[in-house]
CSV table of C-alpha atoms in Angstrom, one decimal:
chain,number,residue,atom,x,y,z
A,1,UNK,CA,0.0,0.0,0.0
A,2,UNK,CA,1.4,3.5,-1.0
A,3,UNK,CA,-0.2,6.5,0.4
A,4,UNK,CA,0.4,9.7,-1.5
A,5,UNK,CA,-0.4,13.1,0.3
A,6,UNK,CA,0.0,16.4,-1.0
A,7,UNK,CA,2.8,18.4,0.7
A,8,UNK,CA,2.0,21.3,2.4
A,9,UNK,CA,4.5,24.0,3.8
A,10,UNK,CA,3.4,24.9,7.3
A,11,UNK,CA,4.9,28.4,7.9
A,12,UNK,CA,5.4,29.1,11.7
A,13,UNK,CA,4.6,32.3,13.7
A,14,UNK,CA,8.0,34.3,13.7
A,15,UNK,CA,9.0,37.7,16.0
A,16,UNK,CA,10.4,40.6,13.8
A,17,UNK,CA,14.3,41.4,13.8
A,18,UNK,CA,15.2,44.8,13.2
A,19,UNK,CA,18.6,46.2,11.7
A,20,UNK,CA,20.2,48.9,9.9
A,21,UNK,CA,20.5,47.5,5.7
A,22,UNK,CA,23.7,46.9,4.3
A,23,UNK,CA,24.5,48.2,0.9
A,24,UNK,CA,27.5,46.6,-0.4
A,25,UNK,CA,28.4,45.9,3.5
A,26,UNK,CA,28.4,49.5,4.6
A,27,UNK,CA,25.3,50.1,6.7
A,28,UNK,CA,23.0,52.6,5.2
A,29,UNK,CA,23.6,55.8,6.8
A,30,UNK,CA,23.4,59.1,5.5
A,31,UNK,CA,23.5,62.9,6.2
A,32,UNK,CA,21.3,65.5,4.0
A,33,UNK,CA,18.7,67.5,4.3
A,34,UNK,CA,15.2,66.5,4.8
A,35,UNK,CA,12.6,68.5,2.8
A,36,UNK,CA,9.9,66.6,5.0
A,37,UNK,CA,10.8,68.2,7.8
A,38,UNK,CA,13.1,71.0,5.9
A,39,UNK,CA,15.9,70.0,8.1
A,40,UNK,CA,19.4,68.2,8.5
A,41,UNK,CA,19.2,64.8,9.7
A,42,UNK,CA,20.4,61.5,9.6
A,43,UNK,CA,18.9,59.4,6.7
A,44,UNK,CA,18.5,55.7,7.7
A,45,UNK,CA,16.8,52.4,5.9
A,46,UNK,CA,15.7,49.8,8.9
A,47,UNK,CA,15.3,46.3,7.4
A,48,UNK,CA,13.1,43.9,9.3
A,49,UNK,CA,15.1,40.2,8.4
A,50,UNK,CA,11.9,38.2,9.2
A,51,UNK,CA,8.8,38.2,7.0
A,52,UNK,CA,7.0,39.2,9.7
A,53,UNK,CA,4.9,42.6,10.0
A,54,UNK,CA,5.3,45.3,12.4
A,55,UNK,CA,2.0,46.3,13.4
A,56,UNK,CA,3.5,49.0,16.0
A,57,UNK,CA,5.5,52.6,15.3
A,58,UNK,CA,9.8,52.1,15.6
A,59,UNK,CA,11.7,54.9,17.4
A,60,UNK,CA,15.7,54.8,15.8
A,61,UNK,CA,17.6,57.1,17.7
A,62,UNK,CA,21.6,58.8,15.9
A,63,UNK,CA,24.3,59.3,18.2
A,64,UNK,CA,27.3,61.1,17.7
A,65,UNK,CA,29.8,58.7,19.2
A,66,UNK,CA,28.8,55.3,21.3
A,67,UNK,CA,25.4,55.8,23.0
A,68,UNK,CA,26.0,52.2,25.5
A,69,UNK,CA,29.4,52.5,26.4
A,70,UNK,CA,29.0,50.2,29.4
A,71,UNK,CA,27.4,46.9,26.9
A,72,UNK,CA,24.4,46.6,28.6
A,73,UNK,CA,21.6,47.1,25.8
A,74,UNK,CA,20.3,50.4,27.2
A,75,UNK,CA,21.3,53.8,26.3
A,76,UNK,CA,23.6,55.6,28.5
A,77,UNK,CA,21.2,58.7,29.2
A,78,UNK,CA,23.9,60.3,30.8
A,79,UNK,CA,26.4,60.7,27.6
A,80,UNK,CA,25.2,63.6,25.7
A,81,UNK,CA,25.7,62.2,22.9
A,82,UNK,CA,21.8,61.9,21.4
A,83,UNK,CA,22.2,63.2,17.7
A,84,UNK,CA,18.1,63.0,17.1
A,85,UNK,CA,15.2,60.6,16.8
A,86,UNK,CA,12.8,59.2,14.2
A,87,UNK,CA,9.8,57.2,13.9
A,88,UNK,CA,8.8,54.7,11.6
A,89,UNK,CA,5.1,53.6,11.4
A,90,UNK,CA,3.7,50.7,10.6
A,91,UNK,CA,2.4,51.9,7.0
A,92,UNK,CA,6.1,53.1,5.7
A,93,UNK,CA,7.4,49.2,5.6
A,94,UNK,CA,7.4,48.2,1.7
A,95,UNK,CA,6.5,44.8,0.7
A,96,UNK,CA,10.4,43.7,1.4
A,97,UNK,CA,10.3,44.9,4.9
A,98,UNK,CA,12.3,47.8,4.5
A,99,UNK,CA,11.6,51.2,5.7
A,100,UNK,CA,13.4,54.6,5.5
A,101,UNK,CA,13.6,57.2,8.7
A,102,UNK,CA,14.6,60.5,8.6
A,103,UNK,CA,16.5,61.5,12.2
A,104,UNK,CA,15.9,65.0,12.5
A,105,UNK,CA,19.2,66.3,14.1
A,106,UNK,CA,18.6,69.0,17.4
A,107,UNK,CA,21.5,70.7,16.7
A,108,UNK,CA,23.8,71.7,13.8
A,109,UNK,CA,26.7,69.7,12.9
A,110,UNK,CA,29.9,71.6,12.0
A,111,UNK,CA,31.9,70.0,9.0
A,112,UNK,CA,33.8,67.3,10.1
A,113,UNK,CA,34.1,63.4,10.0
A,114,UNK,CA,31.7,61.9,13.1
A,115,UNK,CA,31.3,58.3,13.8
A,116,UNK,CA,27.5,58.4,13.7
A,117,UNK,CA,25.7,55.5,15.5
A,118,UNK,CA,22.1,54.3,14.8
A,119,UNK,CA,20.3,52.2,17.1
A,120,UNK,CA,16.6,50.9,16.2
A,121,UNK,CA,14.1,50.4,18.9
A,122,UNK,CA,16.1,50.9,21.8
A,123,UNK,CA,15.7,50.4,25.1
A,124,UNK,CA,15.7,53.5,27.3
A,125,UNK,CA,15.7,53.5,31.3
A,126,UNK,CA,13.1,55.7,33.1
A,127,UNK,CA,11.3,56.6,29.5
A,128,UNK,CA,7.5,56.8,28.9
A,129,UNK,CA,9.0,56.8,25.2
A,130,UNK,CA,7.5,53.7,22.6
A,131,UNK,CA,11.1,52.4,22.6
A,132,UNK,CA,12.1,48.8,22.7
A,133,UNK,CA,8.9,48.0,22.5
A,134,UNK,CA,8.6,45.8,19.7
A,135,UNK,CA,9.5,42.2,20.6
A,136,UNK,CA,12.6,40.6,18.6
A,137,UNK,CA,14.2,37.7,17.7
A,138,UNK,CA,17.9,39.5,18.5
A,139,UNK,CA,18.1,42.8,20.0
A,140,UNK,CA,22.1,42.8,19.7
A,141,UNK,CA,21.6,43.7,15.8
A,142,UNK,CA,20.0,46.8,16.3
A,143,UNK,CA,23.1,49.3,16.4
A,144,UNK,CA,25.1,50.2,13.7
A,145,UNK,CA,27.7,53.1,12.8
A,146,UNK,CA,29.1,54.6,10.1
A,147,UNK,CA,31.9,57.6,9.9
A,148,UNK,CA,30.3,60.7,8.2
A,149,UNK,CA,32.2,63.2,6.6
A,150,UNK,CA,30.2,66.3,6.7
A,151,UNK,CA,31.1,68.6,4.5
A,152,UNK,CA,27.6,71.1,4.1
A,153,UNK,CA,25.8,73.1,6.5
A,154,UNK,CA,22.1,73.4,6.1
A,155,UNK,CA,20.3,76.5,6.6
A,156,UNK,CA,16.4,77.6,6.2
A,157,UNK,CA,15.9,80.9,5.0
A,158,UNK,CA,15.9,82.4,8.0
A,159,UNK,CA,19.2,81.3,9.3
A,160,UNK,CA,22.3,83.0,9.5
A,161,UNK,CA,25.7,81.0,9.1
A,162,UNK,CA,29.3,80.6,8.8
A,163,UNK,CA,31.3,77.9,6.9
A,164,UNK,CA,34.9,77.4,6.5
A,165,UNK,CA,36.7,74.9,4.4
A,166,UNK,CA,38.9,72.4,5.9
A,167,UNK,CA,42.2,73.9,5.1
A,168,UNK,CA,40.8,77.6,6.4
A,169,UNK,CA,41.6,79.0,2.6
A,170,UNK,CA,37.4,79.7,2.0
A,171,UNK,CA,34.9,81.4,4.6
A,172,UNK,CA,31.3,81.5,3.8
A,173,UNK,CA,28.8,83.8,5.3
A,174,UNK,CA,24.9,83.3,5.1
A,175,UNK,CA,23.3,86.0,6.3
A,176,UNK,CA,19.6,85.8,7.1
């Protein structure tokens, strides 16, 4: 007796895992100017590994230099470091699980090369923030960095500003 069943591919319930892309191995990291929020910021595209959906808005959080010194997951609030914060919502993920965030930067950066860290859905002692609130496979793949070489300031119209090149032979005035 042979008994011949069709087979059938039983998918299992998975959690999400969140990480900066790689393009070419170099995480995808960017500085530029948002005309969104007609600011400087941080320009970041969050892949979710797992074909999972994210049904719940995703804080990712730019740091000029290492925001958990001490290893322990959680941001060092203490550091001074905190560059900006975006939000992704649950409609911006495309149909490959990738989604693009925008960090609006709180203050101007001067031009210079920074080692800018990203860090998606982190967890944040003390905060009434959404943060580390969506519920992963890996947590330790949510930080990333990149060195930025930042060579533009970006003003609105009503800004005043001063640039000088790198090797102090060009000053640029902006008034407002």
């Amino acid at each position: 007796n042979i008994t011949a069943t069709e087979r059938q591919v039983i998918k299992t319930p998975s959690k999400p895992d969140l990480t900066v892309q790689l393009s070419s191995g170099i995480p995808s990291i960017s500085f530029g100017y948002s005309a969104l929020s007609q600011q400087p910021g941080i320009n970041v595209r969050i892949e979710n590994t797992e074909e999972t959906e994210i049904s719940q808005p995703i804080m990712v959080y730019a740091f000029t230099g290492n925001p958990d010194q001490n290893g322990d997951g959680i941001i060092d609030t203490d550091n001074g470091l905190l560059l900006g914060k975006g939000r992704i919502e649950p409609e911006d993920w495309d149909s490959k699980g990738i989604a693009s965030a925008t960090v609006s930067a709180d203050r101007q950066l001067p031009p210079g090369k920074y080692i800018i860290f990203v860090w998606v859905d982190p967890e944040i002692n003390g905060s009434d923030d959404i943060s580390g609130q969506c519920d992963e496979i890996s947590e330790s793949d949510n930080i990333s960095f990149r060195v930025l070489d930042i060579a533009q300031i970006a003003l609105s119209p009503s800004d005043e500003g001063v640039a000088h090149s790198p090797d102090g032979v060009l000053d640029f005035n902006a008034p407002a």
